[in-house]
Amino acid sequence: MLSVVCQQSDLYEMVQIVGRGVTGRSSLPVLNNIYLEAGDDSLRLLSTDMEYLTIDGKIDAQVEEEGAITIGARILGEVAGALGEGDVHLETQTSEGGQANAVRISSGVASYSINALPADEFPVPPSVEEGTALSIPQNLLREVIQQTVFAASADETRPILTGALFSIKPEGLEVVATDTYRLVLRKVELETGIAQPCQAIVSARALNELARVLSPVSDEAVEVILSERQIEFRLPDLKLGSRLIEGEFPKYEKVIPTSHEKEILCEVSELQTALRRVLIVARDDANRVVFRGKQSQLQLSAKSSDVGEAGETIGAELQGDDIEIAFNARYILEMLGVCPSERVVIRLSGPLNPGIIVPDGRDDYIYVVMPMQIM
Amino acid sequence: MPTVKVLPEDVANRIAAGEVVERPASVVKELVENSIDAGAGRIEVNIEEGGKKLIEVVDDGCGMTDQDVVVAVQRFATSKISTADDLQAVVTMGFRGEALPSIAAVSRMRIITRPADGDEGYVLVVNGGQIEDLRAIGCPAGTTVQVAELFFNTPARRKFLGTTATERGHCQEWVSRLALARPDIAFKFTHNGTVLFTSTGSGDLLSVLAAIYGSTGARQFIPISLQARGLAISGFISSPRLFRSTKQHQLFFVNRRFVRSRMLSHALTEAYGMLLPAAKNPLCAIHIDIDPHSVDPNVHPTKIEVRFRNQAEVHNLLSRAAAEALAAAGYRSLGQRPSAEAEHPRDRLPAGRLAPADEEQRSRIRRLRLGPSRDLLDDRQAGLEVYQSAPLAQEAHNQQRLWQAAAEGDVPVRVLGQHADRYIVAQLGQQLLLIDQHRAAERVAYEALENADDQVRSQLLVVPLTLELSATELAAAENHQQALAKLGFVIEPFGGTSLLVRAVPAVIADRDVEQILRGLIEEMAQHGATQRLDDSQLRASIACHGALKAGEKLSQDEMERLVADLLRTQAPAVCPHGDPVILTLGIDYLDRRFERR
């Protein structure tokens, strides 16, 4: 029977993280719970949706008796948050039949007895043991995720596009995401060489959860273990696992244009502000904003028969002929929001050819966005 | 050389031809069935211009002697039935002895044939039913039937043939069905010299499915199998992730013969229950092997309808087999799709029967239908304003003005919440609004498409979308290419039965575009490739397929946005299909119901 003492702040923090793995929509009631296991001077907290997300964390604890139990994620979060700082004692309680059916949570003068489900009902997924291993600094992985997953599709009917492709090659890691309207590619150099190139499609949902727990400043390493069906990201006290999305990712190398005829160089912040203003009108026209490059200016305009017109001109450096092309402004804004530089280069060819946006002075980040056409 | 002219029979043949030979596809079917009966291991079907110019079926079957081949083109000459007992146990494909003479009567036919054990082959030339030539010729064992200029002597029928793409699609559909019926025979289908379909003849049904739906499509099928009471069910059904709007892709084979049966379709659909969205149908290729005495296939000359001696038992067994197959693949239906039938199980009729003439039953059904509308009538008198397509003039006018004021922000609209993941509850002035979210989204999408009428915004794709379609669907899509482009879909054929999508309408880019386009194409295929759907029908269809569904949980923001968009439309209260979108409860009505007045 589980009996353990831990710090309120540790418990609360970990429940916040692990609780994110509980969707609350599961048809299996026990999956709305967090699995608690005491042993080895620690308390393990685990949640899973049996699909794309398993979060497995541990906190320091004094173990009085080893054991395991499961308890509702939401109620555990509320209780842990409401308790004052200091020691928290968790202990399973049993019914007359000897079945564990509640957890007693006490701290200072507060005491709860919360209904629980036995641990053997909880399907604890096996940890990934073998596979390709990588090591990436936390802050870099976080940046890579944020710069890519936004372009993944939300359309559940095409599962492959709801994830990001991790392609591990001898020359480095490539992360790619696309919703078919735009595609983003981020390259990362790896210090250690890879013997066997491999690919995996990782759920965007899992990656978003991972990014939340990764530190934006620490360069402490995250171990990435990639097996045939699963991927696991390991931090010292936390493991985040996800079942890979099966299927074949679109051949992204083919769709990235290798040449262009014109270039527009402009300030990210200026372009962002201008686009946001023009979008107020563009919203009524499927977010369509016309980009017009002329001399050393970039004109942005939108028109809607219902609302009216909007226009704005910003300074830009242009190479090549004048050009006019229309994009969904939202696709451009989403990329600018995670752009790692102060200026961007927009590379264009014709009004029906893909546009390429890259951060000025960097060749490890490429955003391909398709224009809009008037039929 | 027999040159007897038998005029009455000739006329009889042309009349009979109408029953058996409707279009090139029916010729393909009849000829291939003959080849199957001849014990062929390989069958090649070559057509030109959708079969309107030429249909050629080549087999390596048993072939015919010179006497056989002459008899074969004469009506009711069949080698397959000699006694009435034989008719009871029909196990071969063609048995009525009608096909070949009927086809010969309305085309220019050549039959080239050699029995496997014969030294010599023969060529028989028949023009419009008249035998014109029969001579010895050197040829490989087996039979080749060439049918040129179908309906050359019945211009009225020729006129009713579809475009080349349509007829080609129908022919290919039949070749696929026959290949599924006989996975042990190798099939090859060419059109104007291009190979469009091949099967290996390995006996593996799944590999034939892969040849039809592509390997991605075939992966979505799960095996089904059951043996009970002298009946064996085997084959594949689609996983709940693969479905279609029509029942076109439900292929049933009874004793290796393709059949249509509402009863079998019903049994299959019942097993899926709630696993499928409403009005969607599973796909299947199911073989049912049963004692020939328990089926009567001689219902219609085209032999597509089937009747089992024990319909109910077959229904239950198929339904059980499908449910078990789904469960084994990890899909367990949580229940029947709610329908009038399910809610009133007592009213449920045995499958395949007409409604009972029982007067008490009928009146119960009438009462069920009348119940709610009578309530509405009472409520209307009590002050409930229900929107109708032809509303009372003044009331409707006032309501319209109120919505307009709300759209312009003069009267605030407050979204209070969502009920049952289906209705948005909102407050407008002193009115309480109940809004059907699916229909509201449909109205908004419809007008977005309508406003863009002359200038449709189309979003190009980085990675083109590939759709695997059936031959008929592909033909329909090609025929409607222009209409689809006007809506914003840029498509092009991509070899075989694949369609490449290069751009989609920008207004639906965030929705499930693949399903929307599939729905449209299926609808086009169903209406027949020759009939054009008008723009507003297409728009309504896109709007409906693309709109969010009842049952989706919405955030406050999403609801507010939807209500604002809805109120800005021309007719917020009715969806493009004419169904009500908003129900308004006035404060007067509420006061009265609470007996405050």
CSV table of C-alpha atoms in Angstrom, one decimal, chain B residues 306-554:
chain,number,residue,atom,x,y,z
B,306,VAL,CA,-30.6,-11.8,-55.7
B,307,ARG,CA,-33.2,-13.4,-53.4
B,308,PHE,CA,-32.3,-15.8,-50.7
B,309,ARG,CA,-34.7,-18.5,-49.5
B,310,ASN,CA,-34.0,-17.3,-46.0
B,311,GLN,CA,-33.4,-13.6,-46.2
B,312,ALA,CA,-33.6,-12.9,-42.4
B,313,GLU,CA,-31.0,-15.6,-41.6
B,314,VAL,CA,-28.5,-14.3,-44.1
B,315,HIS,CA,-29.0,-10.8,-42.9
B,316,ASN,CA,-28.3,-11.8,-39.3
B,317,LEU,CA,-25.2,-13.9,-40.2
B,318,LEU,CA,-23.7,-11.1,-42.3
B,319,SER,CA,-24.3,-8.5,-39.7
B,320,ARG,CA,-22.8,-10.7,-37.0
B,321,ALA,CA,-19.8,-11.5,-39.2
B,322,ALA,CA,-19.2,-7.8,-39.9
B,323,ALA,CA,-19.6,-6.8,-36.2
B,324,GLU,CA,-17.1,-9.5,-35.2
B,325,ALA,CA,-14.6,-8.4,-37.9
B,326,LEU,CA,-14.8,-4.8,-36.7
B,327,ALA,CA,-14.4,-5.9,-33.1
B,328,ALA,CA,-11.4,-8.0,-33.9
B,329,ALA,CA,-9.9,-5.0,-35.6
B,330,GLY,CA,-10.5,-3.0,-32.4
B,331,TYR,CA,-13.7,-1.2,-33.5
B,332,ARG,CA,-16.7,-1.8,-31.3
B,333,SER,CA,-19.9,-0.1,-32.2
B,334,LEU,CA,-21.3,1.7,-29.2
B,335,GLY,CA,-24.8,1.3,-30.5
B,336,GLN,CA,-27.1,1.7,-33.4
B,337,ARG,CA,-27.2,5.1,-35.1
B,338,PRO,CA,-30.2,6.8,-33.6
B,339,SER,CA,-33.1,6.7,-36.1
B,340,ALA,CA,-36.8,6.5,-35.9
B,341,GLU,CA,-36.3,2.7,-36.1
B,342,ALA,CA,-34.0,2.5,-33.2
B,343,GLU,CA,-36.1,4.7,-31.0
B,344,HIS,CA,-39.1,2.7,-31.6
B,345,PRO,CA,-37.9,-0.9,-32.0
B,346,ARG,CA,-41.4,-2.2,-32.1
B,347,ASP,CA,-42.0,-0.3,-35.3
B,348,ARG,CA,-39.0,-1.9,-36.9
B,349,LEU,CA,-39.8,-3.8,-40.0
B,350,PRO,CA,-38.2,-7.0,-41.1
B,351,ALA,CA,-35.6,-6.3,-43.7
B,352,GLY,CA,-36.6,-6.5,-47.3
B,353,ARG,CA,-40.3,-6.4,-46.6
B,354,LEU,CA,-42.8,-3.7,-47.4
B,355,ALA,CA,-44.5,-1.8,-44.6
B,356,PRO,CA,-47.3,-3.8,-43.0
B,357,ALA,CA,-50.8,-3.0,-44.0
B,358,ASP,CA,-51.7,-3.2,-40.3
B,359,GLU,CA,-53.9,-0.2,-39.7
B,360,GLU,CA,-52.9,0.1,-36.0
B,361,GLN,CA,-49.2,0.3,-36.9
B,362,ARG,CA,-49.9,2.9,-39.5
B,363,SER,CA,-51.8,5.1,-37.2
B,364,ARG,CA,-49.0,4.8,-34.6
B,365,ILE,CA,-46.6,6.0,-37.2
B,366,ARG,CA,-48.9,8.8,-38.1
B,367,ARG,CA,-49.2,9.8,-34.5
B,368,LEU,CA,-45.5,9.8,-34.1
B,369,ARG,CA,-45.1,12.2,-37.0
B,370,LEU,CA,-47.9,14.4,-36.1
B,371,GLY,CA,-47.0,14.7,-32.4
B,372,PRO,CA,-44.2,17.2,-32.5
B,373,SER,CA,-45.7,19.4,-35.2
B,374,ARG,CA,-48.9,19.8,-33.4
B,375,ASP,CA,-47.0,20.9,-30.4
B,376,LEU,CA,-45.3,23.6,-32.5
B,377,LEU,CA,-48.7,24.7,-33.7
B,378,ASP,CA,-49.9,25.2,-30.1
B,379,ASP,CA,-46.7,27.0,-29.2
B,380,ARG,CA,-47.0,29.3,-32.1
B,381,GLN,CA,-50.5,30.3,-30.9
B,382,ALA,CA,-49.0,30.8,-27.5
B,383,GLY,CA,-46.4,33.2,-28.9
B,384,LEU,CA,-43.5,31.0,-29.9
B,385,GLU,CA,-42.0,32.3,-33.2
B,386,VAL,CA,-40.8,29.5,-35.3
B,387,TYR,CA,-39.1,30.5,-38.5
B,388,GLN,CA,-40.8,29.0,-41.5
B,389,SER,CA,-39.8,29.4,-45.2
B,390,ALA,CA,-43.0,31.3,-45.8
B,391,PRO,CA,-43.5,33.2,-42.6
B,392,LEU,CA,-46.2,35.6,-41.6
B,393,ALA,CA,-45.1,38.8,-43.5
B,394,GLN,CA,-45.0,41.4,-40.8
B,395,GLU,CA,-43.5,39.2,-38.1
B,396,ALA,CA,-40.8,38.0,-40.5
B,397,HIS,CA,-40.0,41.5,-41.6
B,398,ASN,CA,-39.5,42.7,-38.0
B,399,GLN,CA,-37.3,39.7,-37.3
B,400,GLN,CA,-35.2,40.3,-40.4
B,401,ARG,CA,-34.7,44.0,-39.2
B,402,LEU,CA,-33.7,42.8,-35.8
B,403,TRP,CA,-31.1,40.4,-37.3
B,404,GLN,CA,-29.8,43.2,-39.4
B,405,ALA,CA,-29.5,45.5,-36.5
B,406,ALA,CA,-27.6,42.7,-34.6
B,407,ALA,CA,-25.3,42.2,-37.5
B,408,GLU,CA,-24.4,45.9,-37.6
B,409,GLY,CA,-23.8,45.8,-33.8
B,410,ASP,CA,-26.8,48.1,-33.0
B,411,VAL,CA,-28.4,45.4,-30.8
B,412,PRO,CA,-25.9,43.3,-28.9
B,413,VAL,CA,-25.9,39.5,-29.3
B,414,ARG,CA,-24.6,37.6,-26.3
B,415,VAL,CA,-23.6,33.9,-26.7
B,416,LEU,CA,-24.7,32.1,-23.6
B,417,GLY,CA,-23.3,28.7,-24.3
B,418,GLN,CA,-23.6,25.5,-26.2
B,419,HIS,CA,-26.2,22.8,-25.6
B,420,ALA,CA,-25.6,19.1,-26.3
B,421,ASP,CA,-22.6,20.0,-28.5
B,422,ARG,CA,-25.2,20.8,-31.1
B,423,TYR,CA,-27.0,24.1,-30.5
B,424,ILE,CA,-25.7,27.5,-29.6
B,425,VAL,CA,-27.8,29.3,-27.1
B,426,ALA,CA,-27.7,33.1,-27.5
B,427,GLN,CA,-29.5,36.2,-26.4
B,428,LEU,CA,-30.6,38.9,-28.8
B,429,GLY,CA,-32.4,41.8,-27.2
B,430,GLN,CA,-35.3,40.2,-25.4
B,431,GLN,CA,-35.2,37.1,-27.5
B,432,LEU,CA,-33.6,33.8,-26.6
B,433,LEU,CA,-32.0,32.2,-29.7
B,434,LEU,CA,-31.4,28.5,-30.3
B,435,ILE,CA,-29.0,28.1,-33.2
B,436,ASP,CA,-28.3,24.8,-35.0
B,437,GLN,CA,-24.5,25.0,-35.3
B,438,HIS,CA,-24.1,22.8,-38.4
B,439,ARG,CA,-26.8,24.6,-40.3
B,440,ALA,CA,-25.4,27.9,-39.3
B,441,ALA,CA,-21.9,27.0,-40.5
B,442,GLU,CA,-23.5,25.7,-43.7
B,443,ARG,CA,-25.2,29.0,-44.3
B,444,VAL,CA,-22.0,31.0,-43.7
B,445,ALA,CA,-19.9,28.7,-45.9
B,446,TYR,CA,-22.5,28.8,-48.7
B,447,GLU,CA,-22.6,32.6,-48.8
B,448,ALA,CA,-18.8,32.8,-48.6
B,449,LEU,CA,-18.7,30.8,-51.7
B,450,GLU,CA,-21.6,32.7,-53.3
B,451,ASN,CA,-20.0,36.1,-52.7
B,452,ALA,CA,-16.9,34.9,-54.3
B,453,ASP,CA,-18.9,33.9,-57.4
B,454,ASP,CA,-17.0,35.8,-60.0
B,455,GLN,CA,-13.7,35.7,-58.3
B,456,VAL,CA,-13.1,32.5,-56.4
B,457,ARG,CA,-10.0,32.5,-54.2
B,458,SER,CA,-8.1,29.3,-54.6
B,459,GLN,CA,-5.2,28.3,-52.3
B,460,LEU,CA,-2.4,26.4,-54.1
B,461,LEU,CA,-0.9,23.3,-52.4
B,462,VAL,CA,2.8,22.8,-51.7
B,463,VAL,CA,2.2,19.1,-51.7
B,464,PRO,CA,-0.6,18.1,-54.1
B,465,LEU,CA,-3.3,15.9,-52.7
B,466,THR,CA,-3.7,12.5,-54.4
B,467,LEU,CA,-7.2,11.0,-54.4
B,468,GLU,CA,-7.8,7.4,-55.3
B,469,LEU,CA,-11.1,7.2,-57.0
B,470,SER,CA,-13.2,4.6,-58.6
B,471,ALA,CA,-13.3,4.6,-62.4
B,472,THR,CA,-16.8,6.2,-62.5
B,473,GLU,CA,-15.9,8.8,-60.0
B,474,LEU,CA,-12.7,9.7,-61.9
B,475,ALA,CA,-14.8,10.0,-65.1
B,476,ALA,CA,-17.3,12.3,-63.3
B,477,ALA,CA,-14.4,14.4,-61.9
B,478,GLU,CA,-12.9,14.8,-65.4
B,479,ASN,CA,-16.2,15.7,-66.9
B,480,HIS,CA,-16.7,18.4,-64.3
B,481,GLN,CA,-13.2,19.7,-64.3
B,482,GLN,CA,-14.3,23.2,-65.4
B,483,ALA,CA,-17.1,23.4,-62.8
B,484,LEU,CA,-14.7,22.3,-60.1
B,485,ALA,CA,-12.2,24.9,-61.2
B,486,LYS,CA,-14.8,27.6,-61.0
B,487,LEU,CA,-15.3,26.6,-57.3
B,488,GLY,CA,-11.5,26.7,-56.7
B,489,PHE,CA,-10.5,23.1,-57.1
B,490,VAL,CA,-7.7,22.6,-59.6
B,491,ILE,CA,-7.5,19.0,-60.5
B,492,GLU,CA,-5.8,16.8,-63.0
B,493,PRO,CA,-5.8,13.1,-63.7
B,494,PHE,CA,-2.7,11.3,-62.5
B,495,GLY,CA,-2.7,8.0,-64.3
B,496,GLY,CA,-4.7,4.9,-63.3
B,497,THR,CA,-7.6,6.0,-61.0
B,498,SER,CA,-5.7,8.7,-59.2
B,499,LEU,CA,-6.6,12.3,-59.2
B,500,LEU,CA,-4.1,15.1,-58.4
B,501,VAL,CA,-5.5,18.1,-56.5
B,502,ARG,CA,-3.3,21.2,-57.0
B,503,ALA,CA,-5.4,23.9,-55.4
B,504,VAL,CA,-8.5,24.1,-53.2
B,505,PRO,CA,-11.0,26.9,-52.4
B,506,ALA,CA,-9.4,29.2,-49.9
B,507,VAL,CA,-12.6,29.5,-47.8
B,508,ILE,CA,-12.5,25.8,-46.9
B,509,ALA,CA,-8.7,25.4,-46.6
B,510,ASP,CA,-9.1,24.8,-42.9
B,511,ARG,CA,-11.7,22.1,-43.2
B,512,ASP,CA,-11.4,18.5,-44.3
B,513,VAL,CA,-10.9,19.4,-48.0
B,514,GLU,CA,-10.4,15.8,-49.0
B,515,GLN,CA,-13.7,14.7,-47.7
B,516,ILE,CA,-15.4,17.7,-49.2
B,517,LEU,CA,-14.0,17.1,-52.6
B,518,ARG,CA,-14.8,13.3,-52.4
B,519,GLY,CA,-18.3,14.1,-51.4
B,520,LEU,CA,-18.7,16.4,-54.4
B,521,ILE,CA,-17.3,13.9,-56.8
B,522,GLU,CA,-19.4,11.1,-55.5
B,523,GLU,CA,-22.5,13.3,-55.9
B,524,MET,CA,-21.4,14.1,-59.5
B,525,ALA,CA,-20.9,10.4,-60.2
B,526,GLN,CA,-24.3,9.6,-58.8
B,527,HIS,CA,-26.0,12.2,-60.9
B,528,GLY,CA,-24.4,10.8,-64.0
B,529,ALA,CA,-21.5,12.4,-65.7
B,530,THR,CA,-23.7,13.9,-68.4
B,531,GLN,CA,-25.9,15.8,-66.1
B,532,ARG,CA,-24.4,19.0,-64.9
B,533,LEU,CA,-25.0,20.2,-61.4
B,534,ASP,CA,-25.7,23.9,-61.3
B,535,ASP,CA,-23.4,26.2,-59.4
B,536,SER,CA,-25.7,26.8,-56.4
B,537,GLN,CA,-26.2,23.0,-56.0
B,538,LEU,CA,-22.4,22.6,-55.9
B,539,ARG,CA,-22.0,25.4,-53.5
B,540,ALA,CA,-24.7,24.0,-51.2
B,541,SER,CA,-22.9,20.7,-51.3
B,542,ILE,CA,-19.5,22.1,-50.5
B,543,ALA,CA,-21.0,24.2,-47.7
B,544,CYS,CA,-22.7,21.1,-46.3
B,545,HIS,CA,-19.7,18.7,-46.5
B,546,GLY,CA,-17.4,21.4,-45.2
B,547,ALA,CA,-19.4,22.8,-42.4
B,548,LEU,CA,-18.7,21.8,-38.8
B,549,LYS,CA,-20.8,19.0,-37.6
B,550,ALA,CA,-23.3,18.7,-34.9
B,551,GLY,CA,-21.4,17.1,-32.0
B,552,GLU,CA,-18.3,19.4,-32.2
B,553,LYS,CA,-17.5,21.2,-29.0
B,554,LEU,CA,-17.1,24.9,-29.6
